[in-house]
Coordinates of C-alpha atoms and ligand atoms in Angstrom, one line a residue:
Chain A
M1 CA 7.9 19.0 -27.7
E2 CA 7.8 19.8 -24.0
V3 CA 8.4 23.2 -23.2
V4 CA 10.5 23.7 -19.9
D5 CA 9.7 26.2 -17.5
S6 CA 12.3 27.5 -15.1
S7 CA 10.3 29.0 -12.3
T8 CA 9.6 27.8 -9.0
D9 CA 7.2 25.7 -8.0
E10 CA 5.6 28.2 -5.9
A11 CA 5.8 30.7 -9.1
L12 CA 4.0 28.4 -11.0
L13 CA 1.1 27.5 -8.0
A14 CA 0.7 31.2 -8.3
R15 CA 0.6 31.6 -11.8
A16 CA -2.3 28.4 -11.8
R17 CA -4.2 30.5 -9.2
E18 CA -4.8 33.2 -11.5
G19 CA -6.1 30.6 -14.0
Q20 CA -2.8 30.3 -16.2
F21 CA -3.4 26.8 -17.6
A22 CA 0.1 26.2 -19.1
A23 CA 1.2 27.2 -15.5
F24 CA -0.4 24.5 -14.1
Q25 CA 0.7 21.8 -17.1
S26 CA 4.2 22.6 -16.4
L27 CA 3.9 21.7 -12.5
V28 CA 1.9 18.3 -13.8
D29 CA 5.1 17.9 -15.6
R30 CA 6.8 18.5 -13.3
Y31 CA 5.1 16.1 -10.5
Q32 CA 3.6 13.2 -12.7
R33 CA 6.5 11.1 -12.6
R34 CA 7.3 11.2 -9.0
V35 CA 3.6 10.9 -7.8
Y36 CA 3.2 7.9 -10.0
G37 CA 6.0 6.1 -8.3
L38 CA 5.1 7.0 -5.2
A39 CA 1.1 5.9 -5.4
W40 CA 2.6 2.6 -7.3
R41 CA 5.0 1.7 -3.6
I42 CA 2.3 2.6 -1.6
T43 CA -0.8 0.9 -3.5
R44 CA 1.4 -2.1 -5.7
H45 CA -0.8 -1.7 -8.6
A46 CA -0.8 0.2 -12.0
A47 CA -4.3 1.2 -12.4
D48 CA -4.6 2.5 -8.8
A49 CA -1.2 4.1 -9.3
E50 CA -3.4 5.8 -12.5
D51 CA -5.8 6.5 -10.4
V52 CA -4.3 7.8 -7.8
T53 CA -2.2 10.1 -10.2
Q54 CA -5.5 11.9 -11.9
Q55 CA -7.4 12.5 -8.4
T56 CA -3.8 13.9 -7.2
F57 CA -3.9 16.5 -9.8
L58 CA -7.5 17.1 -10.1
S59 CA -7.6 17.6 -6.5
L60 CA -4.8 20.1 -7.0
I61 CA -7.1 22.1 -9.1
E62 CA -10.1 22.0 -7.0
N63 CA -7.9 23.4 -4.2
L64 CA -5.6 25.3 -5.9
T65 CA -6.3 28.4 -3.9
A66 CA -6.4 26.2 -0.7
F67 CA -2.2 26.5 -1.0
R68 CA -0.6 27.9 2.0
G69 CA 1.9 25.4 3.3
V70 CA 6.4 26.4 2.1
S71 CA 6.9 23.5 -0.1
A72 CA 4.7 22.7 -3.2
A73 CA 6.5 19.5 -3.7
G74 CA 5.3 18.6 0.3
W75 CA 1.5 19.8 -0.7
I76 CA 1.5 17.7 -4.0
L77 CA 3.2 14.5 -2.6
R78 CA 0.8 14.9 0.7
I79 CA -2.4 14.6 -1.6
A80 CA -0.8 12.2 -3.0
T81 CA -0.2 10.0 0.0
N82 CA -3.6 10.8 1.1
H83 CA -5.6 9.3 -2.0
A84 CA -3.2 6.4 -1.9
L85 CA -3.4 5.3 1.2
K86 CA -7.5 5.6 0.9
V87 CA -7.1 2.8 -1.5
L88 CA -5.8 0.6 1.0
R89 CA -7.2 1.3 3.2
R90 CA -10.3 0.4 0.7
R91 CA -8.6 -2.5 -0.1
R92 CA -8.6 -4.1 2.9
S93 CA -11.9 -2.8 4.3
Q94 CA -10.1 -1.7 7.1
P95 CA -12.4 2.3 6.9
H96 CA -10.7 3.1 10.0
V97 CA -6.9 1.9 10.2
S98 CA -5.2 4.7 11.7
W99 CA -1.8 5.9 11.2
S100 CA -1.9 7.3 14.1
E101 CA -2.0 4.3 16.3
T102 CA 1.2 3.6 18.2
D103 CA 1.9 0.2 19.6
A104 CA 4.9 -1.2 21.5
N105 CA 7.3 -1.6 18.0
D106 CA 6.8 2.4 18.2
S107 CA 9.7 2.3 20.4
Y108 CA 13.2 2.3 20.7
S109 CA 13.3 -0.3 23.1
T110 CA 12.4 -3.7 20.8
L111 CA 14.4 -2.8 17.6
P112 CA 15.1 -5.3 15.6
H113 CA 19.3 -5.9 16.2
P114 CA 21.5 -6.7 13.1
D115 CA 22.0 -10.0 12.6
F116 CA 24.0 -10.7 9.1
I117 CA 26.6 -8.0 8.9
A118 CA 28.8 -8.2 5.5
D119 CA 30.2 -5.3 3.0
W120 CA 27.8 -5.5 0.0
Q121 CA 29.5 -7.7 -2.9
A122 CA 29.1 -4.8 -5.5
P123 CA 29.1 -1.2 -4.2
P124 CA 25.1 -0.5 -4.3
E125 CA 25.5 1.8 -8.0
V126 CA 27.2 -1.2 -9.6
L127 CA 24.2 -3.4 -7.7
V128 CA 21.6 -1.5 -8.7
Q129 CA 22.0 -1.8 -12.5
R130 CA 20.5 -5.5 -12.5
Q131 CA 17.3 -6.4 -13.0
E132 CA 17.5 -9.0 -10.3
T133 CA 18.5 -6.4 -7.9
R134 CA 16.0 -4.4 -8.5
Q135 CA 13.4 -6.5 -8.5
A136 CA 14.6 -7.8 -4.7
I137 CA 14.4 -4.4 -3.2
E138 CA 11.3 -3.9 -4.5
A139 CA 10.5 -7.2 -2.9
A140 CA 11.1 -6.2 0.0
L141 CA 10.1 -3.2 0.3
E142 CA 6.4 -5.2 -0.6
E143 CA 6.9 -7.3 2.2
L144 CA 6.8 -4.5 5.2
D145 CA 3.8 -3.8 7.1
D146 CA 2.2 -0.5 5.3
K147 CA 3.0 1.7 8.7
Y148 CA 6.8 1.2 7.9
R149 CA 7.2 1.0 4.3
V150 CA 4.4 4.4 4.1
V151 CA 7.3 6.5 6.1
F152 CA 10.5 4.8 4.2
I153 CA 8.5 5.3 0.8
L154 CA 8.0 9.2 1.7
R155 CA 11.1 10.3 3.8
D156 CA 13.9 8.0 1.9
I157 CA 12.8 7.2 -1.3
E158 CA 10.7 10.5 -1.9
E159 CA 13.1 12.8 0.4
L160 CA 10.2 14.5 2.4
S161 CA 11.4 15.9 5.8
V162 CA 10.5 13.9 8.9
R163 CA 8.4 17.1 9.3
E164 CA 6.7 16.2 6.1
T165 CA 6.3 13.0 6.6
A166 CA 4.4 13.1 9.9
E167 CA 2.2 15.9 8.5
A168 CA 1.5 13.6 5.1
L169 CA 0.5 10.6 7.6
D170 CA -1.1 12.6 10.8
I171 CA 1.7 10.8 13.0
S172 CA 3.9 12.3 15.1
E173 CA 7.7 13.3 14.4
A174 CA 8.4 11.0 17.1
N175 CA 6.9 8.1 15.7
V176 CA 7.9 8.6 12.2
K177 CA 11.7 8.7 13.5
V178 CA 11.1 5.1 14.9
R179 CA 9.0 3.7 12.3
L180 CA 11.8 5.2 9.8
L181 CA 14.4 3.3 12.0
R182 CA 12.5 0.2 12.1
A183 CA 12.0 0.4 8.4
R184 CA 15.7 0.9 7.6
L185 CA 16.7 -2.0 10.0
M186 CA 14.7 -4.6 8.6
L187 CA 15.4 -3.5 4.6
R188 CA 18.9 -3.5 5.6
E189 CA 18.8 -6.8 6.9
R190 CA 17.1 -8.7 4.2
L191 CA 19.0 -6.8 1.6
V192 CA 22.5 -7.6 2.9
R193 CA 21.3 -11.4 3.6
E194 CA 20.8 -11.3 -0.4
F195 CA 23.6 -9.2 -2.0
G196 CA 26.1 -9.2 1.2
D197 CA 29.3 -10.7 0.9
E198 CA 29.7 -13.9 3.0
A199 CA 33.5 -13.4 3.4
T200 CA 32.8 -10.1 5.1
R201 CA 30.7 -11.3 7.4
V202 CA 30.8 -9.8 11.0
F203 CA 29.3 -10.5 14.3
P204 CA 28.5 -7.7 16.7
D205 CA 31.1 -7.5 19.4
H206 CA 29.0 -8.0 22.7
R207 CA 32.4 -6.5 24.1
H208 CA 30.5 -2.8 24.4
D209 CA 27.3 -3.8 25.6
Chain B
M1 CA 28.6 4.8 23.7
T2 CA 27.6 0.9 22.9
C3 CA 26.5 -0.8 19.8
E4 CA 23.1 -0.3 20.9
E5 CA 23.0 3.0 21.5
L6 CA 24.6 3.9 18.7
L7 CA 21.5 1.8 17.3
Q8 CA 19.6 4.1 18.2
A9 CA 20.9 7.2 17.0
L10 CA 21.4 5.9 13.8
N11 CA 18.8 7.8 11.9
E12 CA 20.4 11.0 13.1
Y13 CA 23.8 10.2 12.4
V14 CA 23.2 8.7 8.6
D15 CA 20.4 11.8 8.1
G16 CA 23.3 14.3 9.5
T17 CA 20.3 16.6 11.2
L18 CA 21.2 18.4 14.1
D19 CA 19.4 16.3 16.4
L20 CA 22.8 15.3 17.4
S21 CA 24.9 17.6 19.7
A22 CA 28.5 18.0 18.7
A23 CA 29.9 15.9 22.1
E24 CA 27.2 12.8 21.0
C25 CA 28.2 13.0 17.1
Q26 CA 32.4 12.4 18.4
Q27 CA 31.0 9.4 20.9
F28 CA 29.5 7.9 17.6
A29 CA 32.6 8.5 15.6
Q30 CA 35.0 7.3 18.1
H31 CA 32.6 4.0 18.9
L32 CA 32.6 3.4 14.8
A33 CA 36.4 3.8 14.6
G34 CA 36.7 0.8 17.2
C35 CA 33.6 -1.2 16.4
N36 CA 33.8 -2.8 12.7
P37 CA 30.2 -4.3 12.9
C38 CA 28.5 -0.9 13.7
Q39 CA 30.8 0.5 10.6
L40 CA 29.4 -2.2 8.5
V41 CA 25.4 -1.5 9.7
V42 CA 26.4 2.2 9.0
D43 CA 27.6 1.5 5.5
N44 CA 24.9 -0.6 4.8
I45 CA 22.2 1.4 5.8
R46 CA 23.0 4.4 3.4
G47 CA 23.8 1.4 1.1
T48 CA 20.3 0.5 1.1
I49 CA 18.6 4.1 0.4
Q50 CA 20.9 4.1 -1.8
L51 CA 19.5 1.2 -3.8
F52 CA 15.9 3.0 -3.5
R53 CA 16.8 6.0 -4.9
A54 CA 18.4 5.1 -8.4
G55 CA 16.6 5.1 -11.2
E56 CA 12.9 5.3 -11.7
P57 CA 11.3 1.5 -11.5
F58 CA 7.7 2.6 -11.8
P59 CA 7.7 4.6 -15.4
L60 CA 4.9 6.8 -16.3
P61 CA 2.5 4.9 -19.3
V62 CA 2.5 7.4 -22.1
E63 CA -1.0 6.6 -23.0
F64 CA -1.9 7.0 -19.6
Q65 CA -0.4 10.5 -19.4
Q66 CA -1.7 11.6 -23.0
R67 CA -5.4 10.9 -21.4
L68 CA -4.5 12.1 -17.8
Q69 CA -3.3 15.5 -20.2
L70 CA -6.7 15.2 -21.5
N71 CA -8.9 15.2 -18.1
L72 CA -6.8 17.6 -16.6
Q73 CA -7.9 20.1 -19.5
Q74 CA -10.5 19.2 -19.2
R75 CA -11.5 19.9 -15.3
W76 CA -9.4 22.7 -15.8
A77 CA -11.5 24.1 -18.5
E78 CA -15.0 24.2 -16.5
K79 CA -13.5 25.1 -13.3
F80 CA -11.8 28.5 -15.4
G81 CA -12.5 28.3 -18.3
V82 CA -10.3 27.3 -21.6
G83 CA -7.0 27.0 -20.8
E84 CA -5.7 29.6 -23.0
S85 CA -2.0 27.7 -23.8
A86 CA -3.4 23.9 -24.3
E87 CA -2.9 24.4 -27.5
V88 CA 1.1 24.9 -27.0
R89 CA 1.9 21.2 -26.3
Ligands
ZN1 ZN1 29.2 -0.8 17.4

């Protein structure tokens, strides 16, 4: 039986800092699924997701007294993100991949334009019940470049704020916004092509341009 | 507002952040009311996010969870001494 603790994250952290293992354990109970899911989506590998999850909570033990932020969730997911990104860098043997590097795609002038525009075949809450949809959305996410994928995971799946996402990735908030927009547009295109209702397809009206 | 300008302000509108002024919000809504493609794009983007937020696609393996707990408990004991309520679980 899990003992449900209704304290806030910050209260649990404070008690953990005083050496109460039970408080720390409650935080682990609260975040282990999220951390594991985040690690899985970034690394795409079960064993790596386990390593990252364990490293995240070990780091938490090491750095308990260092926490100065406002949001414990932001802090925990930031540590998890850093561990997951290390795995990616190691795997791609690019130890110096910089998330702060910007390129032409980090501007609004070259946004991918919506092409296949249609209503969904069924409401998203119905679509997501199907195994094939769940596989397709994960496949679509996997196809994105890391710089877009990771921003989408943190911001739209884990619901970190723009600022927390920027801090976790060490990029500017402006960069988070434009990368997120590109990620959303690319995923939209791919998923509506697959799960859109062809009969409702419309074409952009260029009279407005 | 053109379709292109709407596309650039899409995040701010979908996320309901305060980055858009009341006037910009009104221009956005006005464009949407008269542009079916843009309406669908906004709805598609909301649906896309909703699809990803649903469910728990990567459940935590039970065996790993047990191993994790033991390892954390051990590290805690090394650092702070024995965790006093570890036996509750
Ligand atoms: Zn339009």
